[in-house]
Each structure stands twice: as C-alpha cells, then as structure tokens.
XYZ file of C-alpha atoms in Angstrom:
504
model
C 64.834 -89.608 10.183
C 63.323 -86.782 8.831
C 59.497 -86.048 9.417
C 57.457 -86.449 6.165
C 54.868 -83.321 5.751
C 51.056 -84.706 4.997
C 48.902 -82.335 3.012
C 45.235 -82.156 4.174
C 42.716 -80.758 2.055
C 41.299 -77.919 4.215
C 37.573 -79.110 3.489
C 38.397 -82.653 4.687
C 36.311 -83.635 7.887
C 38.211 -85.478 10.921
C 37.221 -89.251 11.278
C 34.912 -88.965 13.743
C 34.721 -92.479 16.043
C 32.647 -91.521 19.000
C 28.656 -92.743 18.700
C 27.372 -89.348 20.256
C 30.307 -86.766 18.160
C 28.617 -88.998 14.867
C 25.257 -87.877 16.012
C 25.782 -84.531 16.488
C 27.771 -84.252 13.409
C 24.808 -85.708 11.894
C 22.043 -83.477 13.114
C 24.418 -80.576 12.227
C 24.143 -81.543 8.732
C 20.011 -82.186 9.312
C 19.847 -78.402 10.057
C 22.017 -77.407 7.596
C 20.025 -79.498 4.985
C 17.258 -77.411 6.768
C 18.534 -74.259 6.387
C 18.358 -75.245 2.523
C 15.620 -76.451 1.893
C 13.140 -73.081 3.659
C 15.574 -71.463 1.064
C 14.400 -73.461 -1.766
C 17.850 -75.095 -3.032
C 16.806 -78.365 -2.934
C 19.893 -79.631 -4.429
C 22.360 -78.327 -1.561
C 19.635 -79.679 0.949
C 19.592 -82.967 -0.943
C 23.491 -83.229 -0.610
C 23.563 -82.388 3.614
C 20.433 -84.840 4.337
C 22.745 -87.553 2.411
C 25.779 -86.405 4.606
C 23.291 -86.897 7.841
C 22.687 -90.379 6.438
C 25.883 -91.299 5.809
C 27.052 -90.925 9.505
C 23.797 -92.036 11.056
C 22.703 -94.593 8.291
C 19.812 -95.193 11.331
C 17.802 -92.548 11.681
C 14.473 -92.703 10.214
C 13.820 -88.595 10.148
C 17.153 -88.208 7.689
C 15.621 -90.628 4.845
C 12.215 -88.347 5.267
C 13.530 -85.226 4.998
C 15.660 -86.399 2.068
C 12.292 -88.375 0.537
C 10.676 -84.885 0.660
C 14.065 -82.538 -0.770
C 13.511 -85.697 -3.538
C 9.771 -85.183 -4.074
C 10.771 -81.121 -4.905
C 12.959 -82.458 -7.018
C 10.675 -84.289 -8.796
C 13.136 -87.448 -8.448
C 10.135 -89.741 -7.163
C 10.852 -92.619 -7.557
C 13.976 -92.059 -5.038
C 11.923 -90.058 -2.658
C 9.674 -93.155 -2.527
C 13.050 -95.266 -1.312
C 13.888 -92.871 1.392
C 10.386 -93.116 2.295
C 10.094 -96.402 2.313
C 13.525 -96.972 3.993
C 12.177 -94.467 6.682
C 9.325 -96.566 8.163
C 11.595 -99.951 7.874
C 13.531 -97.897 10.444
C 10.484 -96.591 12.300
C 7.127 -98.060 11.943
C 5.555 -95.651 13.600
C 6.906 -92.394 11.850
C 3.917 -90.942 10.274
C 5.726 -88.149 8.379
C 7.555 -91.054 6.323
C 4.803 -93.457 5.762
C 2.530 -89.713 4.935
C 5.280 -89.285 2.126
C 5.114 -92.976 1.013
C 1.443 -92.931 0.218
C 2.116 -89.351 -1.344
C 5.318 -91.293 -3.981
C 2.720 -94.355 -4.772
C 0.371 -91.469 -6.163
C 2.325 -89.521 -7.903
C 3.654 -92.800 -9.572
C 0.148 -94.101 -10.008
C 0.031 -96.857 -7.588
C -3.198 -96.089 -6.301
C -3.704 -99.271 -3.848
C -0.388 -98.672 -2.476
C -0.935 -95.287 -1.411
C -3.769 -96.073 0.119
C -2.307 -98.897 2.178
C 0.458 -95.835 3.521
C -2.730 -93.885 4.046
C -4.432 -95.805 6.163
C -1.181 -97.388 7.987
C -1.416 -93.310 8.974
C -4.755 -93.175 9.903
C -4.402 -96.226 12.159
C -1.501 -94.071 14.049
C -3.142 -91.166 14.123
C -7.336 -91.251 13.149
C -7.982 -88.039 12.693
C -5.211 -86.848 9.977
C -7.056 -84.674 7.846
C -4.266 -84.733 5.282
C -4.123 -88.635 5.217
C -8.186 -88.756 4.904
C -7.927 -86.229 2.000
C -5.502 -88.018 -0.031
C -6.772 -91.389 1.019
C -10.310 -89.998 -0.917
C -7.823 -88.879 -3.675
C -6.244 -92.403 -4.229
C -10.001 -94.044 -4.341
C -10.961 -91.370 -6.887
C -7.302 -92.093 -9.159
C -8.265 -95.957 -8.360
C -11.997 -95.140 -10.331
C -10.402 -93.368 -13.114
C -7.820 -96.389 -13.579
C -11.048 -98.973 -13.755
C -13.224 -96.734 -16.219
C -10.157 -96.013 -18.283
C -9.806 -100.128 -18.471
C -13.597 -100.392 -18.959
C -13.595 -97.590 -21.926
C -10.067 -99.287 -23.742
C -12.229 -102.388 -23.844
C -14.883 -101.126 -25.774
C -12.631 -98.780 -28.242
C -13.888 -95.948 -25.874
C -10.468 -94.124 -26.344
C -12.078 -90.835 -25.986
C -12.931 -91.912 -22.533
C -9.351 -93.334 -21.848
C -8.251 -89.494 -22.587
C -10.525 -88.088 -20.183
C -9.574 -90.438 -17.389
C -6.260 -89.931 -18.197
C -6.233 -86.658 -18.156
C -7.499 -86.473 -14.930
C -5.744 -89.130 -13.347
C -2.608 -87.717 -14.382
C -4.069 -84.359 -13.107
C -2.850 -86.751 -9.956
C -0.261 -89.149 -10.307
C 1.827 -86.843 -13.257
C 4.321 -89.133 -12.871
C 2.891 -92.296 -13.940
C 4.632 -93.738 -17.021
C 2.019 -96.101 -17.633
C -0.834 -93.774 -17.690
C 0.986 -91.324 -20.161
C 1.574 -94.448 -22.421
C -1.540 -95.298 -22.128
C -3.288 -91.954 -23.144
C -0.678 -91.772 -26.113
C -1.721 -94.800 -27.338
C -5.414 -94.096 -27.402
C -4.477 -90.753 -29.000
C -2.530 -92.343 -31.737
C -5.320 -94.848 -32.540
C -8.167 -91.442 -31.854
C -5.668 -90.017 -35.194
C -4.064 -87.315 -32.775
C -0.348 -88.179 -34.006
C 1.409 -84.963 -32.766
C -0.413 -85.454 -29.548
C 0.450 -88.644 -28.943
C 4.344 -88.286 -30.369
C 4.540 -85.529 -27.905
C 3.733 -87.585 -25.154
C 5.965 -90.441 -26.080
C 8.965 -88.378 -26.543
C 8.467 -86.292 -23.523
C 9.090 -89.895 -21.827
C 12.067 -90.879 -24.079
C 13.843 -87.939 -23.513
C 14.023 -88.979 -19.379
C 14.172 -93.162 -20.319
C 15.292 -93.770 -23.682
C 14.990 -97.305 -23.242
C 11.589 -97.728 -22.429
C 9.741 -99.964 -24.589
C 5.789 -98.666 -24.111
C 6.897 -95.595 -25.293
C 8.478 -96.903 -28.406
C 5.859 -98.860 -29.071
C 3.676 -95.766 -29.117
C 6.428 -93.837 -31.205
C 6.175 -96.809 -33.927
C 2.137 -96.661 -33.739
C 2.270 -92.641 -34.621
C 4.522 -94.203 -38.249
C 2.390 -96.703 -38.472
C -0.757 -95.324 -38.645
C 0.380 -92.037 -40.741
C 1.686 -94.977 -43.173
C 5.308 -94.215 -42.486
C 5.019 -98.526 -41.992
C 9.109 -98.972 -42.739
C 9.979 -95.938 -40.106
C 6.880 -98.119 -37.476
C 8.882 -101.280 -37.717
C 11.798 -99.959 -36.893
C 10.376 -98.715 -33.474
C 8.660 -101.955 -32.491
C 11.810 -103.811 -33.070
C 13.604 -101.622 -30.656
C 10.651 -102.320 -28.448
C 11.015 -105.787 -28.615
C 14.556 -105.603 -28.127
C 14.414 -103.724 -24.855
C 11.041 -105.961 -23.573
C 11.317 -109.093 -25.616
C 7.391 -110.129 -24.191
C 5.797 -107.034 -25.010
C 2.910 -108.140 -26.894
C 1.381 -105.203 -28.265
C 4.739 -104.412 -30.060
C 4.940 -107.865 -31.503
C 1.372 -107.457 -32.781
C 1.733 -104.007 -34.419
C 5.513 -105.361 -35.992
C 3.621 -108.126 -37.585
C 0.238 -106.369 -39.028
C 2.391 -103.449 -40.351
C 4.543 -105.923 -42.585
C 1.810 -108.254 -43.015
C -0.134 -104.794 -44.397
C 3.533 -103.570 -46.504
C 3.449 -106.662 -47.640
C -0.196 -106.963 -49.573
C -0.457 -103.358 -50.444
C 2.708 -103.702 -52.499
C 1.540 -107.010 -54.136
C -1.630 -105.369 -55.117
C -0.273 -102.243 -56.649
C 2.332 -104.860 -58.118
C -0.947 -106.283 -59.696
C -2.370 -103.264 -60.665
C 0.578 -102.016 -62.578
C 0.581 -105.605 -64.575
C -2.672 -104.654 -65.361
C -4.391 -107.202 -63.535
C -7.230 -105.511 -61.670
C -9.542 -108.348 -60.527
C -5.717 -109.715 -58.654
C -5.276 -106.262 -56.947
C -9.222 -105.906 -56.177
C -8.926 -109.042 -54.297
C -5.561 -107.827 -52.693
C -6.962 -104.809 -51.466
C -9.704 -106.513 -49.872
C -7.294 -108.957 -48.286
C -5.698 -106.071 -46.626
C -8.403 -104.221 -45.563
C -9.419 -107.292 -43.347
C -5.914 -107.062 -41.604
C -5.669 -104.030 -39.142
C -9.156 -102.110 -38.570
C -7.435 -99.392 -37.145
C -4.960 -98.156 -39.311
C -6.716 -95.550 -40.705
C -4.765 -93.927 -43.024
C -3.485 -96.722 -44.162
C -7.173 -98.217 -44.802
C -8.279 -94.946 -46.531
C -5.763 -95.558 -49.364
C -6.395 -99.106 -49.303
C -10.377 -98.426 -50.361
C -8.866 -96.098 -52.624
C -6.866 -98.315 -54.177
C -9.992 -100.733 -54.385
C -11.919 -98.356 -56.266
C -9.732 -97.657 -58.992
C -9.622 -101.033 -59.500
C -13.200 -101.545 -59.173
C -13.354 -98.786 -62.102
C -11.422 -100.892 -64.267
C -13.625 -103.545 -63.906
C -16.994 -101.266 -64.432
C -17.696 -101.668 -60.966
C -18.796 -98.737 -60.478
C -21.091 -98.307 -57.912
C -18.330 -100.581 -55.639
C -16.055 -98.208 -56.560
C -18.274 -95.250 -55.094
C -19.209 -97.133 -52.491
C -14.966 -97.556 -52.142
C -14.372 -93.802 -52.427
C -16.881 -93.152 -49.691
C -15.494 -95.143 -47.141
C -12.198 -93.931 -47.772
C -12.975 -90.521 -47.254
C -15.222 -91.185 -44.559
C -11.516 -92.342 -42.950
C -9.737 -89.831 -44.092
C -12.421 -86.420 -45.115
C -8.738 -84.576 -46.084
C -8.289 -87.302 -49.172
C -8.091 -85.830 -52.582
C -7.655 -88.515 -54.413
C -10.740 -90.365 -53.130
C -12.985 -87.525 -54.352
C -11.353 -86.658 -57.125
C -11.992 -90.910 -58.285
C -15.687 -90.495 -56.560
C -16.338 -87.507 -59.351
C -14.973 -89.259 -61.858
C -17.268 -92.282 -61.205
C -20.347 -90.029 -60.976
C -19.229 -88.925 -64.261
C -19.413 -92.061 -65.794
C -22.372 -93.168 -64.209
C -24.022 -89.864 -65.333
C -24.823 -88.626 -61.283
C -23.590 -85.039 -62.876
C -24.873 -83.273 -59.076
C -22.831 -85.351 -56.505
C -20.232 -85.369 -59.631
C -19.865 -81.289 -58.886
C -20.527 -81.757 -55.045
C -16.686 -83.463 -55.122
C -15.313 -81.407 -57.918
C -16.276 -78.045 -55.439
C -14.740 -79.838 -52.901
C -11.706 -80.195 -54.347
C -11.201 -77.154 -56.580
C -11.744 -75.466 -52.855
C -9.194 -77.328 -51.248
C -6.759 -77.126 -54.135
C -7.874 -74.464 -56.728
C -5.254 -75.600 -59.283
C -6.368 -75.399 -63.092
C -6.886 -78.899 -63.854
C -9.453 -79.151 -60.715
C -11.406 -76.051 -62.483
C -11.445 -77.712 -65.655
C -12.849 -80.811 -64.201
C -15.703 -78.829 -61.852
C -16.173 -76.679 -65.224
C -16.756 -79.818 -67.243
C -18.758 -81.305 -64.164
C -20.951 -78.505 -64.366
C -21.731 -78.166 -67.959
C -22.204 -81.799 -67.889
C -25.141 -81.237 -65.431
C -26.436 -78.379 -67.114
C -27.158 -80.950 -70.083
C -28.438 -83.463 -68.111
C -31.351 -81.030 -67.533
C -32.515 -80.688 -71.203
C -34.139 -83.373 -73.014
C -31.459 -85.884 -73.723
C -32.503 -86.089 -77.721
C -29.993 -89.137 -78.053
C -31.895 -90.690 -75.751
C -35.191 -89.954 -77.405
C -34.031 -91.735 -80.730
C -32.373 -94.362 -79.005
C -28.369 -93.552 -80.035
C -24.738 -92.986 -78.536
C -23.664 -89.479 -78.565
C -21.061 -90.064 -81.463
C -23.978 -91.814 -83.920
C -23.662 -91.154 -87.614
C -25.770 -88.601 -89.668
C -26.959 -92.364 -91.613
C -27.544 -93.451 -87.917
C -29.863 -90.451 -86.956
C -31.631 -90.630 -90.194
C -32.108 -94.331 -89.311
C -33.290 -93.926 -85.636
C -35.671 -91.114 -86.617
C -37.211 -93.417 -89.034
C -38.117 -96.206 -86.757
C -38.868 -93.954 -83.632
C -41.101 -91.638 -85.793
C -42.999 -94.960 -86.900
C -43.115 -96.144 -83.970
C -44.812 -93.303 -81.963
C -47.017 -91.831 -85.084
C -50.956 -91.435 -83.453
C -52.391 -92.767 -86.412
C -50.857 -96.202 -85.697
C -52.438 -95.932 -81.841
C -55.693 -94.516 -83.356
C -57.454 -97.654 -81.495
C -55.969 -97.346 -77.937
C -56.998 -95.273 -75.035
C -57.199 -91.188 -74.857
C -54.138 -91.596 -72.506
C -51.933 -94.187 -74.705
C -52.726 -91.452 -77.476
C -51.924 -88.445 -75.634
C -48.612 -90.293 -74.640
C -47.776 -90.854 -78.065
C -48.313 -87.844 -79.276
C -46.215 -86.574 -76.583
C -43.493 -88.962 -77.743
C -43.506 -88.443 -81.451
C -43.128 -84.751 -81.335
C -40.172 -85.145 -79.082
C -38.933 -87.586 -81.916
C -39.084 -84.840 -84.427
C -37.248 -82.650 -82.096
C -34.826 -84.552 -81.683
C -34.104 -85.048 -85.194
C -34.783 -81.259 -86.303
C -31.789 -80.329 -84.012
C -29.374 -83.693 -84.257
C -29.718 -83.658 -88.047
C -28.289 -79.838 -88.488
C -24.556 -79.477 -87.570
C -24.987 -76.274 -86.447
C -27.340 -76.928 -83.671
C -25.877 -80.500 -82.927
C -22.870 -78.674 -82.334
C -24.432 -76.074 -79.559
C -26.476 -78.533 -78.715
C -23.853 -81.040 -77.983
C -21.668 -77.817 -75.901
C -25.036 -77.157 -73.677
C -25.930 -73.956 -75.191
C -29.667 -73.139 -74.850
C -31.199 -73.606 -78.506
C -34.442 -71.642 -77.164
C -32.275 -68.918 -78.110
C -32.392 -69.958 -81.533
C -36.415 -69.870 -81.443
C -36.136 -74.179 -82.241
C -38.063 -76.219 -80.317
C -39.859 -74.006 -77.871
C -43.149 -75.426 -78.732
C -44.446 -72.550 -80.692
C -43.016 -72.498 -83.910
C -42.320 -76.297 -83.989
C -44.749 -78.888 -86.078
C -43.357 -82.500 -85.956
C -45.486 -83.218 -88.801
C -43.703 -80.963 -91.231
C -40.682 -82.819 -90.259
C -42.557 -86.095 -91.354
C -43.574 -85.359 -94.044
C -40.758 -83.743 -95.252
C -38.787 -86.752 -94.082
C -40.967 -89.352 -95.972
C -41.158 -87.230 -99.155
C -44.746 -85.450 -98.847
C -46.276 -89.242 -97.058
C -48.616 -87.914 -94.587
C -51.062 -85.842 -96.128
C -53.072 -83.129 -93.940
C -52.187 -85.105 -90.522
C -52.074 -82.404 -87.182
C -52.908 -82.255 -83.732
C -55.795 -80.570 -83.145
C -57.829 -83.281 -85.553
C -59.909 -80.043 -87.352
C -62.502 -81.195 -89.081
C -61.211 -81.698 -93.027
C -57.806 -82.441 -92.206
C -56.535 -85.452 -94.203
C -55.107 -88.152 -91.486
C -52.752 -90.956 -92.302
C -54.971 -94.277 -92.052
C -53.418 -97.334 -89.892
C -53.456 -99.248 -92.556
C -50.912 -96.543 -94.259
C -48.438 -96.381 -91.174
C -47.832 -99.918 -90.883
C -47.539 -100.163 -94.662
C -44.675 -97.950 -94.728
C -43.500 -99.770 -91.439
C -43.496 -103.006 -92.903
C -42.473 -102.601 -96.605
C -40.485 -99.429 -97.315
C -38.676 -98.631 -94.232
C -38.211 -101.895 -92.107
C-alpha cells in the first residue's frame, strides 16, 4: 500500500506533551510578547501573551502582562479580567492586583480600586504607587458623592464640574459620561451633550443611558416625535429604566396638550387653549424650549382675551427661557402697543429689528417710535375726553362741555389753587380744540409732527378765550387772565346758565 503524503502548513507548531517543553514554549512566547510591547505594538504583544496563556492557562504573570498590553489598548474592561484572573491564580502577585485597582478606576469603580489598593499595601506597606492612587480613588469617590449631592438639588452645573474631573480619572466610565450628558442636556447644552452620547453609541450601540440622553437632546429642542423614538429603543434594550419611561410619557403627555390647544386656538376658542397651555406648562419644568413656546402660546391667547398684562407677563417668561425667541418679543411689543407702554414697546422692536433687520421689523420699530414720540405731547384727545377717530360733531361736542366745565368764572368761589388748576385746564381745552377742529393740523398732529413749528399753541400767541368766544358766538364779553382792572368777566350766574339751558 502506497504511503499517503500529509501536507503541513509550515507555520504549524508540533503538539507539544511534555509539562516542562509547554513551559518553555510558553515563556518563549512571554518574551516575545515582551519584545512587543518595549516596541509599542501592543496588538502583536496582545496576540503572544494569549499564546503564553494558552499553553500555561496557570500562570498568573501571563494574564498581567496581557491585563497591561489590554490597558494600552484601551480594552479595559478585558484588562480588568486578566487582572482579576491573575490574583485568583496568585494572591499574592502585587503587579496584578496593582493593575486591578488601576481597571476599577479607569471604569469608575472607585471602592473597588481601593479594595485592590490596599490588598497591595497590606503586601507591601510602603508602595508609593498604591498610596498615590489609593488617595486618587478617595478623591474620584468625593467627586461621585458631590456630583449625587448637586443632581439632587438641580445643581447640574456642579454635576459638570465633578464630572469633568472625575472623568479627568476614570475616562472610561460609561456612567459618569451619561451622567454629565444628561445634566448638559437639561443645562440647554444640546451639541454638548449629543456629542457625548454618540461618542458612547458609536463603541455600544445598544446601550440604553445613552439613548435615553440622545432622546432628551429631541426632546428638549422640541423635536418630541424624533425623543420618543429614542426612549422606546431605550426601553427596549433596558425594559426598567425609569428615567426613559418618564421622559416617553411627559413628551407625549406634552405632544399631546400642545396640539389640543393650538387645535383650540385655531377654532377660535381662546379661553379652551389658555387653559390648555397652562395645563401643559404644569407637566415637565424642564423642557425649556418646549415651555418657552408654551407661554408664548399663552399670551397670544391671553391677547385675545384683553389680557394683557398676563400676556406680558407670558412673553416675559418665555423669553426669560429662551432670550433667542422672536416671536415672544415681537407679541411683548405688540402688547405694549396696545397698552400704550410706547418705551419698552421700542426696547423689543430694537431688539428684534437687530436680530433680524427685515423690513416689516423696521416698520414696526418705526411705528413704535413715532408712537412714543406722541405719547410725549399733550394727548389733546385725552384733554376733551374722545377716541382718536371722534367726529368733527363729536369734537365740537366735547369742547363744549369741557370748556364749561373748566371756565374760572364758574370756580370764581374756590381756592387760589382750584383756580389756578382750572385755568390751567381750560386753556389746554381750547388747545385742544384749536388744533383737532382744523384738518390740517389734526392731520400733522395725528402723524407726530411738531405744530410749534406752525407758531400754534406755544403759549405766546395762543388766547383760549378768543376761542370761546368765538365758539359761543361773541358769549364771554372782556373775560382774560390777568383780571386787569375794567375787563368785563363772565358772572357765575352766566356760565351755568349757558351750562344748564343752551348747551346741556
């Protein structure tokens, strides 16, 4: 019978049987794995320590040196395996339980690392390396409680800072990058926070914390139907993880009545949506953006419903949320504008025309500003008592009563003050009426062009008894001011004559 040839592949390695040939074979691979690792290849190093393992499974030093190829490698959680395979095998190898304590930190167990730290210090007291590190886990353990301290009391500025520095530490701890996204997300850092998440995604796309975090980001830029989506697949891949459960059900519970209230709106039904809005606003503190729109919402509403100062009030919270909101300034101004505040009314206009410098934003600061220009004059609609669209028959009629009413002769009997007061008043009557009752000057007037310019009512050439007695056909005889001696006065009894019979 013909011998059958076997091919060998040249790289294979003879089946070694012999206890002692294993053990060499092993350590040749140790310093080979060596040889690799002073050269910085960690990989090839990782591959002969595992060869060194696999024919002396027993050796304590082999799972060490691979624990520390795996710690340059930044595989961690493997190096803290070897390690901790390393003292099951030897209790007393300091090196391994060294590297243990030095896995537990750089995964953020801070208690565990000590425990390694100490189980060092017992073997060998004066191990500067295990006393320095042992300080370093204390000081990662004290970040850990004041972060937990801070997240209790909304601190999440604080939570940063902790986390920032115990990360500065354990840079591999999951949980404490969660946790800092998390507080950045509800701090409004969003691109901060996604960052963070992601960053852990990419190496674990499973893991539910960081979805959760990924779904806040949506949720709290309002992006609520994108949020959901992430806390489902966080509850899918951790079915108990409460936070996700929470945040699934406030962002549709918050969908949910922000739709029915702009449904509302839309029907026209503004007290519905007004108490819709507030319903909301009561359901997730937090959501800022969200919120923001929400009080928004409210005060357009409110508007509807001439509540005005609530709808300021509205308007102010929401940008207070959210300083970057147009909208809430632009309905602020608007409602300053109808409640005739004509400087905080320009204070928002500004703000937006400098933001945005479209055209309709400078025609609203422009009208803004005239508007407050006016306010500054005497309002002569005011002084006779009448809207700003009143009749020519409804100035005529206003003048008549208000002139009446403030003439001195019909005060002759009260005090120097009352008298000065009235006088005061019944010459602002008859300007009013000398520039309301001529187009012309109604007109600029009315536009918030200065009628000084016209030399009308600057107090010098101006006599509001002219205008009275022109008014009431010549009734009023010699009747000025400055009471020279001579001068013919209306009597009391006149005034109230005319007030009672001819023109009341």
């Amino acid at each position: 019978m013909a011998a059958v040839d076997i091919d060998v592949p040249v790289d294979a390695e003879p089946q070694i049987h012999n206890p002692d040939d294993l053990e060499r074979q092993a350590e040749g691979f140790k310093e080979q794995g060596n040889a690799f690792y002073s050269q910085k290849d960690y990989s090839e190093a990782f591959n002969y320590y595992t060869r060194a393992i696999d024919a002396s499974p027993r050796t304590a030093s082999y799972y060490g040196n691979r624990a520390a190829t795996l710690m340059m490698l930044r595989r961690f959680r493997e190096a803290l395996e070897d390690s901790q395979q390393a003292v099951r095998l030897d209790d007393c190898f300091m090196k391994g339980h060294l590297r243990e304590g030095k896995c537990h930190l750089l995964l953020g167990n801070a208690m565990a690392a000590s425990r390694s730290f100490q189980k060092v210090l017992e073997l060998e007291p004066a191990n500067r390396e295990a006393q320095q590190e042992n300080k370093t886990a204390e000081t990662l353990l004290e970040f850990e409680r004041m972060a937990d301290f801070g997240f209790e009391k909304r601190d999440f500025r604080k939570v940063v800072f902790c986390m920032d520095r115990a990360l500065a530490v354990a840079s591999a701890c999951h949980r404490f990058k969660i946790l800092k996204a998390e507080c950045l997300a509800l701090l409004g850092r969003y691109p901060e926070a996604q960052s963070v998440a992601s960053d852990i995604l990419r190496m674990d796309s499973t893991n539910a914390d960081a979805l959760y975090v990924r779904g806040l980001c949506l949720y709290y830029e309002d992006c609520i139907d994108k949020a959901v989506q992430f806390f489902v697949q966080a509850l899918r891949m951790a079915p108990d993880h409460e936070k996700a459960r929470l945040a699934c059900r406030n962002a549709k519970a918050l969908k949910a009545k922000k739709d029915e209230g702009n449904q509302a709106f839309k029907n026209n039904n503004y007290d519905a949506a007004y108490q819709l809005y507030t319903e909301a606003l009561t359901i997730d503190p937090n959501n800022i953006k969200t919120n923001a729109k929400l009080y928004c919402n409210r005060a357009t509403a409110g508007a509807k419903l001439k509540k005005l100062n609530e709808a300021i009030d509205d308007c102010t919270n929401a940008i207070k949320l959210d300083d970057t909101y147009i909208k809430a300034y632009l309905r602020r101004a608007q409602c300053y504008m109808n409640t005739e505040q004509y400087e905080e009314a320009v204070r928002d206009y500004e703000k937006v025309y400098q933001t945005e410098k479209t055209s309709d934003h400078k025609h609203l600061l422009k009208t803004a500003q005239l508007e407050l220009k006016k306010s500054k004059r005497k309002d002569y609609y005011k002084v006779l008592g009448i809207g700003k669209n009143a009749t020519e028959d409804e100035i005529k009629k206003a003048y008549r009563k208000r002139a009446l009413m403030h003439h001195p002769d019909r005060h002759s009997a009260a005090t120097p003050e009352v008298q000065k007061e009235e006088e005061k008043k019944f010459k602002e009557v008859g300007e009013a009426f000398t520039v309301l009752s001529d187009p012309k000057k109604k007109v600029r007037y009315d536009n918030g062009h200065d009628l000084d310019d016209d030399g009308c009512c600057d107090g010098r050439d101006f006599d509001a008894n002219n205008i009275f007695r022109a008014f009431f056909g010549g009734h009023g005889g010699g009747y000025s001011f400055d009471s020279s001696p001579g001068v013919f006065f209306f009597s009391s009894f006149d005034i109230l004559n005319l007030i009672e019979t001819r023109y009341y």
